[in-house]
mmCIF file with all atom_site columns, C-alpha atoms in Angstrom:
data_model
loop_
_atom_site.group_PDB
_atom_site.id
_atom_site.type_symbol
_atom_site.label_atom_id
_atom_site.label_alt_id
_atom_site.label_comp_id
_atom_site.label_asym_id
_atom_site.label_entity_id
_atom_site.label_seq_id
_atom_site.pdbx_PDB_ins_code
_atom_site.Cartn_x
_atom_site.Cartn_y
_atom_site.Cartn_z
_atom_site.occupancy
_atom_site.B_iso_or_equiv
_atom_site.pdbx_formal_charge
_atom_site.auth_seq_id
_atom_site.auth_comp_id
_atom_site.auth_asym_id
_atom_site.auth_atom_id
_atom_site.pdbx_PDB_model_num
ATOM 1   C CA . MET A 1 1   ? 0.005   -0.026 0.026   1.00 0.00 ? 419 MET A CA 1
ATOM 2   C CA . ILE A 1 2   ? 1.297   3.437  -0.971  1.00 0.00 ? 420 ILE A CA 1
ATOM 3   C CA . VAL A 1 3   ? 0.222   6.667  0.761   1.00 0.00 ? 421 VAL A CA 1
ATOM 4   C CA . HIS A 1 4   ? 0.124   10.018 -0.902  1.00 0.00 ? 422 HIS A CA 1
ATOM 5   C CA . THR A 1 5   ? 0.114   12.699 1.761   1.00 0.00 ? 423 THR A CA 1
ATOM 6   C CA . LEU A 1 6   ? -0.602  16.337 0.836   1.00 0.00 ? 424 LEU A CA 1
ATOM 7   C CA . ILE A 1 7   ? -0.004  19.341 3.054   1.00 0.00 ? 425 ILE A CA 1
ATOM 8   C CA . TYR A 1 8   ? -1.922  22.574 2.099   1.00 0.00 ? 426 TYR A CA 1
ATOM 9   C CA . ARG A 1 9   ? -1.648  26.184 3.105   1.00 0.00 ? 427 ARG A CA 1
ATOM 10  C CA . PHE A 1 10  ? -4.312  28.642 1.779   1.00 0.00 ? 428 PHE A CA 1
ATOM 11  C CA . PRO A 1 11  ? -4.318  32.332 1.702   1.00 0.00 ? 429 PRO A CA 1
ATOM 12  C CA . ASP A 1 12  ? -6.219  34.009 4.400   1.00 0.00 ? 430 ASP A CA 1
ATOM 13  C CA . ASP A 1 13  ? -9.119  35.154 2.066   1.00 0.00 ? 431 ASP A CA 1
ATOM 14  C CA . VAL A 1 14  ? -9.989  31.610 0.949   1.00 0.00 ? 432 VAL A CA 1
ATOM 15  C CA . SER A 1 15  ? -13.402 30.836 2.649   1.00 0.00 ? 433 SER A CA 1
ATOM 16  C CA . PRO A 1 16  ? -13.999 27.658 4.502   1.00 0.00 ? 434 PRO A CA 1
ATOM 17  C CA . GLN A 1 17  ? -16.776 26.872 1.958   1.00 0.00 ? 435 GLN A CA 1
ATOM 18  C CA . SER A 1 18  ? -14.219 27.056 -0.912  1.00 0.00 ? 436 SER A CA 1
ATOM 19  C CA . ARG A 1 19  ? -11.844 24.768 0.993   1.00 0.00 ? 437 ARG A CA 1
ATOM 20  C CA . ALA A 1 20  ? -14.637 22.285 1.727   1.00 0.00 ? 438 ALA A CA 1
ATOM 21  C CA . GLU A 1 21  ? -15.583 22.283 -1.941  1.00 0.00 ? 439 GLU A CA 1
ATOM 22  C CA . PHE A 1 22  ? -11.926 21.687 -2.930  1.00 0.00 ? 440 PHE A CA 1
ATOM 23  C CA . PHE A 1 23  ? -11.535 18.680 -0.602  1.00 0.00 ? 441 PHE A CA 1
ATOM 24  C CA . GLN A 1 24  ? -14.963 17.275 -1.541  1.00 0.00 ? 442 GLN A CA 1
ATOM 25  C CA . ASP A 1 25  ? -14.118 17.474 -5.210  1.00 0.00 ? 443 ASP A CA 1
ATOM 26  C CA . MET A 1 26  ? -10.661 16.049 -4.637  1.00 0.00 ? 444 MET A CA 1
ATOM 27  C CA . GLY A 1 27  ? -12.382 12.981 -2.989  1.00 0.00 ? 445 GLY A CA 1
ATOM 28  C CA . SER A 1 28  ? -14.741 12.558 -5.874  1.00 0.00 ? 446 SER A CA 1
ATOM 29  C CA . LEU A 1 29  ? -11.943 12.654 -8.329  1.00 0.00 ? 447 LEU A CA 1
ATOM 30  C CA . THR A 1 30  ? -9.525  10.449 -6.519  1.00 0.00 ? 448 THR A CA 1
ATOM 31  C CA . LEU A 1 31  ? -12.045 7.721  -5.655  1.00 0.00 ? 449 LEU A CA 1
ATOM 32  C CA . GLY A 1 32  ? -13.763 7.974  -9.076  1.00 0.00 ? 450 GLY A CA 1
ATOM 33  C CA . THR A 1 33  ? -10.617 6.902  -10.909 1.00 0.00 ? 451 THR A CA 1
ATOM 34  C CA . GLY A 1 34  ? -10.604 3.385  -9.476  1.00 0.00 ? 452 GLY A CA 1
ATOM 35  C CA . LEU A 1 35  ? -6.923  3.703  -8.848  1.00 0.00 ? 453 LEU A CA 1
ATOM 36  C CA . VAL A 1 36  ? -7.288  5.162  -5.314  1.00 0.00 ? 454 VAL A CA 1
ATOM 37  C CA . ARG A 1 37  ? -8.442  2.920  -2.473  1.00 0.00 ? 455 ARG A CA 1
ATOM 38  C CA . GLY A 1 38  ? -9.088  5.400  0.251   1.00 0.00 ? 456 GLY A CA 1
ATOM 39  C CA . TYR A 1 39  ? -9.205  9.227  0.787   1.00 0.00 ? 457 TYR A CA 1
ATOM 40  C CA . ASP A 1 40  ? -9.534  11.501 3.776   1.00 0.00 ? 458 ASP A CA 1
ATOM 41  C CA . HIS A 1 41  ? -8.667  15.065 4.781   1.00 0.00 ? 459 HIS A CA 1
ATOM 42  C CA . LYS A 1 42  ? -8.532  17.029 7.982   1.00 0.00 ? 460 LYS A CA 1
ATOM 43  C CA . PRO A 1 43  ? -7.680  20.502 9.154   1.00 0.00 ? 461 PRO A CA 1
ATOM 44  C CA . HIS A 1 44  ? -4.476  21.265 10.876  1.00 0.00 ? 462 HIS A CA 1
ATOM 45  C CA . LEU A 1 45  ? -5.020  21.512 14.640  1.00 0.00 ? 463 LEU A CA 1
ATOM 46  C CA . TRP A 1 46  ? -3.318  24.797 15.570  1.00 0.00 ? 464 TRP A CA 1
ATOM 47  C CA . LEU A 1 47  ? -1.055  25.137 18.607  1.00 0.00 ? 465 LEU A CA 1
ATOM 48  C CA . PRO A 1 48  ? 0.142   28.523 20.046  1.00 0.00 ? 466 PRO A CA 1
ATOM 49  C CA . ALA A 1 49  ? 3.642   27.605 18.876  1.00 0.00 ? 467 ALA A CA 1
ATOM 50  C CA . ASP A 1 50  ? 2.438   27.497 15.287  1.00 0.00 ? 468 ASP A CA 1
ATOM 51  C CA . ASN A 1 51  ? 2.277   31.258 15.280  1.00 0.00 ? 469 ASN A CA 1
ATOM 52  C CA . ARG A 1 52  ? 6.024   31.436 15.717  1.00 0.00 ? 470 ARG A CA 1
ATOM 53  C CA . ALA A 1 53  ? 6.930   28.496 13.497  1.00 0.00 ? 471 ALA A CA 1
ATOM 54  C CA . ARG A 1 54  ? 9.722   29.163 11.056  1.00 0.00 ? 472 ARG A CA 1
ATOM 55  C CA . GLY A 1 55  ? 8.596   26.614 8.439   1.00 0.00 ? 473 GLY A CA 1
ATOM 56  C CA . LEU A 1 56  ? 5.464   26.103 6.440   1.00 0.00 ? 474 LEU A CA 1
ATOM 57  C CA . THR A 1 57  ? 2.561   25.447 8.800   1.00 0.00 ? 475 THR A CA 1
ATOM 58  C CA . ALA A 1 58  ? -0.339  23.601 7.172   1.00 0.00 ? 476 ALA A CA 1
ATOM 59  C CA . ALA A 1 59  ? -3.984  24.533 7.131   1.00 0.00 ? 477 ALA A CA 1
ATOM 60  C CA . ALA A 1 60  ? -5.032  21.114 6.117   1.00 0.00 ? 478 ALA A CA 1
ATOM 61  C CA . ILE A 1 61  ? -3.797  17.730 5.106   1.00 0.00 ? 479 ILE A CA 1
ATOM 62  C CA . ALA A 1 62  ? -5.140  15.102 2.764   1.00 0.00 ? 480 ALA A CA 1
ATOM 63  C CA . GLN A 1 63  ? -4.183  11.532 2.213   1.00 0.00 ? 481 GLN A CA 1
ATOM 64  C CA . PHE A 1 64  ? -5.093  8.948  -0.318  1.00 0.00 ? 482 PHE A CA 1
ATOM 65  C CA . THR A 1 65  ? -3.907  5.332  -0.764  1.00 0.00 ? 483 THR A CA 1
ATOM 66  C CA . CYS A 1 66  ? -3.129  3.288  -3.771  1.00 0.00 ? 484 CYS A CA 1
ATOM 67  C CA . ASP A 1 67  ? -2.311  -0.407 -4.068  1.00 0.00 ? 485 ASP A CA 1
ATOM 68  C CA . ASP A 1 68  ? 1.211   0.292  -5.312  1.00 0.00 ? 486 ASP A CA 1
ATOM 69  C CA . LEU A 1 69  ? 3.573   2.902  -6.719  1.00 0.00 ? 487 LEU A CA 1
ATOM 70  C CA . LYS A 1 70  ? 2.459   2.017  -10.292 1.00 0.00 ? 488 LYS A CA 1
ATOM 71  C CA . ALA A 1 71  ? -1.201  2.777  -9.537  1.00 0.00 ? 489 ALA A CA 1
ATOM 72  C CA . LEU A 1 72  ? -0.129  6.229  -8.001  1.00 0.00 ? 490 LEU A CA 1
ATOM 73  C CA . GLU A 1 73  ? 1.977   6.923  -10.930 1.00 0.00 ? 491 GLU A CA 1
ATOM 74  C CA . THR A 1 74  ? -0.945  6.128  -13.320 1.00 0.00 ? 492 THR A CA 1
ATOM 75  C CA . PHE A 1 75  ? -3.237  8.266  -11.318 1.00 0.00 ? 493 PHE A CA 1
ATOM 76  C CA . SER A 1 76  ? -0.846  11.158 -11.229 1.00 0.00 ? 494 SER A CA 1
ATOM 77  C CA . GLU A 1 77  ? -0.608  11.139 -15.010 1.00 0.00 ? 495 GLU A CA 1
ATOM 78  C CA . LEU A 1 78  ? -4.310  11.348 -15.755 1.00 0.00 ? 496 LEU A CA 1
ATOM 79  C CA . PRO A 1 79  ? -5.386  14.378 -17.648 1.00 0.00 ? 497 PRO A CA 1
ATOM 80  C CA . GLU A 1 80  ? -8.321  15.017 -15.233 1.00 0.00 ? 498 GLU A CA 1
ATOM 81  C CA . VAL A 1 81  ? -5.845  15.156 -12.294 1.00 0.00 ? 499 VAL A CA 1
ATOM 82  C CA . TYR A 1 82  ? -3.705  17.667 -14.097 1.00 0.00 ? 500 TYR A CA 1
ATOM 83  C CA . ASP A 1 83  ? -6.743  19.683 -14.867 1.00 0.00 ? 501 ASP A CA 1
ATOM 84  C CA . PHE A 1 84  ? -8.076  19.476 -11.290 1.00 0.00 ? 502 PHE A CA 1
ATOM 85  C CA . VAL A 1 85  ? -4.855  20.710 -9.785  1.00 0.00 ? 503 VAL A CA 1
ATOM 86  C CA . THR A 1 86  ? -4.456  23.487 -12.410 1.00 0.00 ? 504 THR A CA 1
ATOM 87  C CA . THR A 1 87  ? -8.008  24.805 -11.920 1.00 0.00 ? 505 THR A CA 1
ATOM 88  C CA . TRP A 1 88  ? -8.002  24.766 -8.184  1.00 0.00 ? 506 TRP A CA 1
ATOM 89  C CA . LYS A 1 89  ? -4.563  26.142 -7.745  1.00 0.00 ? 507 LYS A CA 1
ATOM 90  C CA . GLU A 1 90  ? -5.576  29.087 -9.962  1.00 0.00 ? 508 GLU A CA 1
ATOM 91  C CA . LYS A 1 91  ? -8.778  29.553 -7.991  1.00 0.00 ? 509 LYS A CA 1
ATOM 92  C CA . LEU A 1 92  ? -7.480  29.120 -4.444  1.00 0.00 ? 510 LEU A CA 1
ATOM 93  C CA . ARG A 1 93  ? -3.806  30.060 -4.834  1.00 0.00 ? 511 ARG A CA 1
ATOM 94  C CA . PHE A 1 94  ? -2.763  27.380 -2.379  1.00 0.00 ? 512 PHE A CA 1
ATOM 95  C CA . GLU A 1 95  ? 0.711   26.154 -1.533  1.00 0.00 ? 513 GLU A CA 1
ATOM 96  C CA . ALA A 1 96  ? 1.133   22.382 -1.355  1.00 0.00 ? 514 ALA A CA 1
ATOM 97  C CA . ALA A 1 97  ? 3.830   19.888 -0.396  1.00 0.00 ? 515 ALA A CA 1
ATOM 98  C CA . TYR A 1 98  ? 3.434   16.096 -0.712  1.00 0.00 ? 516 TYR A CA 1
ATOM 99  C CA . ALA A 1 99  ? 5.195   12.897 -0.010  1.00 0.00 ? 517 ALA A CA 1
ATOM 100 C CA . ASN A 1 100 ? 4.584   9.333  -1.346  1.00 0.00 ? 518 ASN A CA 1
ATOM 101 C CA . HIS A 1 101 ? 5.333   6.737  1.260   1.00 0.00 ? 519 HIS A CA 1
ATOM 102 C CA . GLU A 1 102 ? 4.447   3.291  2.686   1.00 0.00 ? 520 GLU A CA 1
ATOM 103 C CA . VAL A 1 103 ? 1.920   3.184  5.492   1.00 0.00 ? 521 VAL A CA 1
ATOM 104 C CA . LEU A 1 104 ? 3.557   4.404  8.660   1.00 0.00 ? 522 LEU A CA 1
ATOM 105 C CA . THR A 1 105 ? 3.090   2.697  12.020  1.00 0.00 ? 523 THR A CA 1
ATOM 106 C CA . PRO A 1 106 ? 4.253   5.153  14.705  1.00 0.00 ? 524 PRO A CA 1
ATOM 107 C CA . TYR A 1 107 ? 6.932   3.633  16.988  1.00 0.00 ? 525 TYR A CA 1
ATOM 108 C CA . GLY A 1 108 ? 5.508   2.449  20.269  1.00 0.00 ? 526 GLY A CA 1
ATOM 109 C CA . GLU A 1 109 ? 2.041   1.543  18.703  1.00 0.00 ? 527 GLU A CA 1
ATOM 110 C CA . GLN A 1 110 ? 1.152   -2.056 18.271  1.00 0.00 ? 528 GLN A CA 1
ATOM 111 C CA . GLY A 1 111 ? 4.663   -3.192 18.894  1.00 0.00 ? 529 GLY A CA 1
ATOM 112 C CA . ALA A 1 112 ? 6.075   -1.226 16.027  1.00 0.00 ? 530 ALA A CA 1
ATOM 113 C CA . GLN A 1 113 ? 9.871   -0.916 15.753  1.00 0.00 ? 531 GLN A CA 1
ATOM 114 C CA . PRO A 1 114 ? 11.540  2.099  14.134  1.00 0.00 ? 532 PRO A CA 1
ATOM 115 C CA . SER A 1 115 ? 12.749  1.254  10.575  1.00 0.00 ? 533 SER A CA 1
ATOM 116 C CA . ASN A 1 116 ? 16.397  1.644  11.712  1.00 0.00 ? 534 ASN A CA 1
ATOM 117 C CA . ALA A 1 117 ? 15.988  -0.655 14.805  1.00 0.00 ? 535 ALA A CA 1
ATOM 118 C CA . ARG A 1 118 ? 18.482  -3.465 15.242  1.00 0.00 ? 536 ARG A CA 1
ATOM 119 C CA . ARG A 1 119 ? 16.884  -6.949 14.761  1.00 0.00 ? 537 ARG A CA 1
ATOM 120 C CA . ASP A 1 120 ? 19.164  -9.350 16.521  1.00 0.00 ? 538 ASP A CA 1
#
């Protein structure tokens, strides 16, 4: 399973309704292709320290999953995906970062070991 994690920041003048429409349309697009197995998005939960952060602080994150890297590659090359990103980026002027990765299991949960842990 491959996870595509997106981190978004929107200008202050983008309304909550516009953001909601963006994420709803993203879900419809991703799941409608048959290449994406799951999709979700959530707002960033602000902390007081976020106001002093030196790096990019997100407004929201989205994730979707694909069976494998080939499925994600095929998805990312679809013309409708390009059109979606182009149209919404022009409309909302968001900034985005993303990462493609395997499913994470945080260390300490369910007996997970860090990926660099020694296995004697």
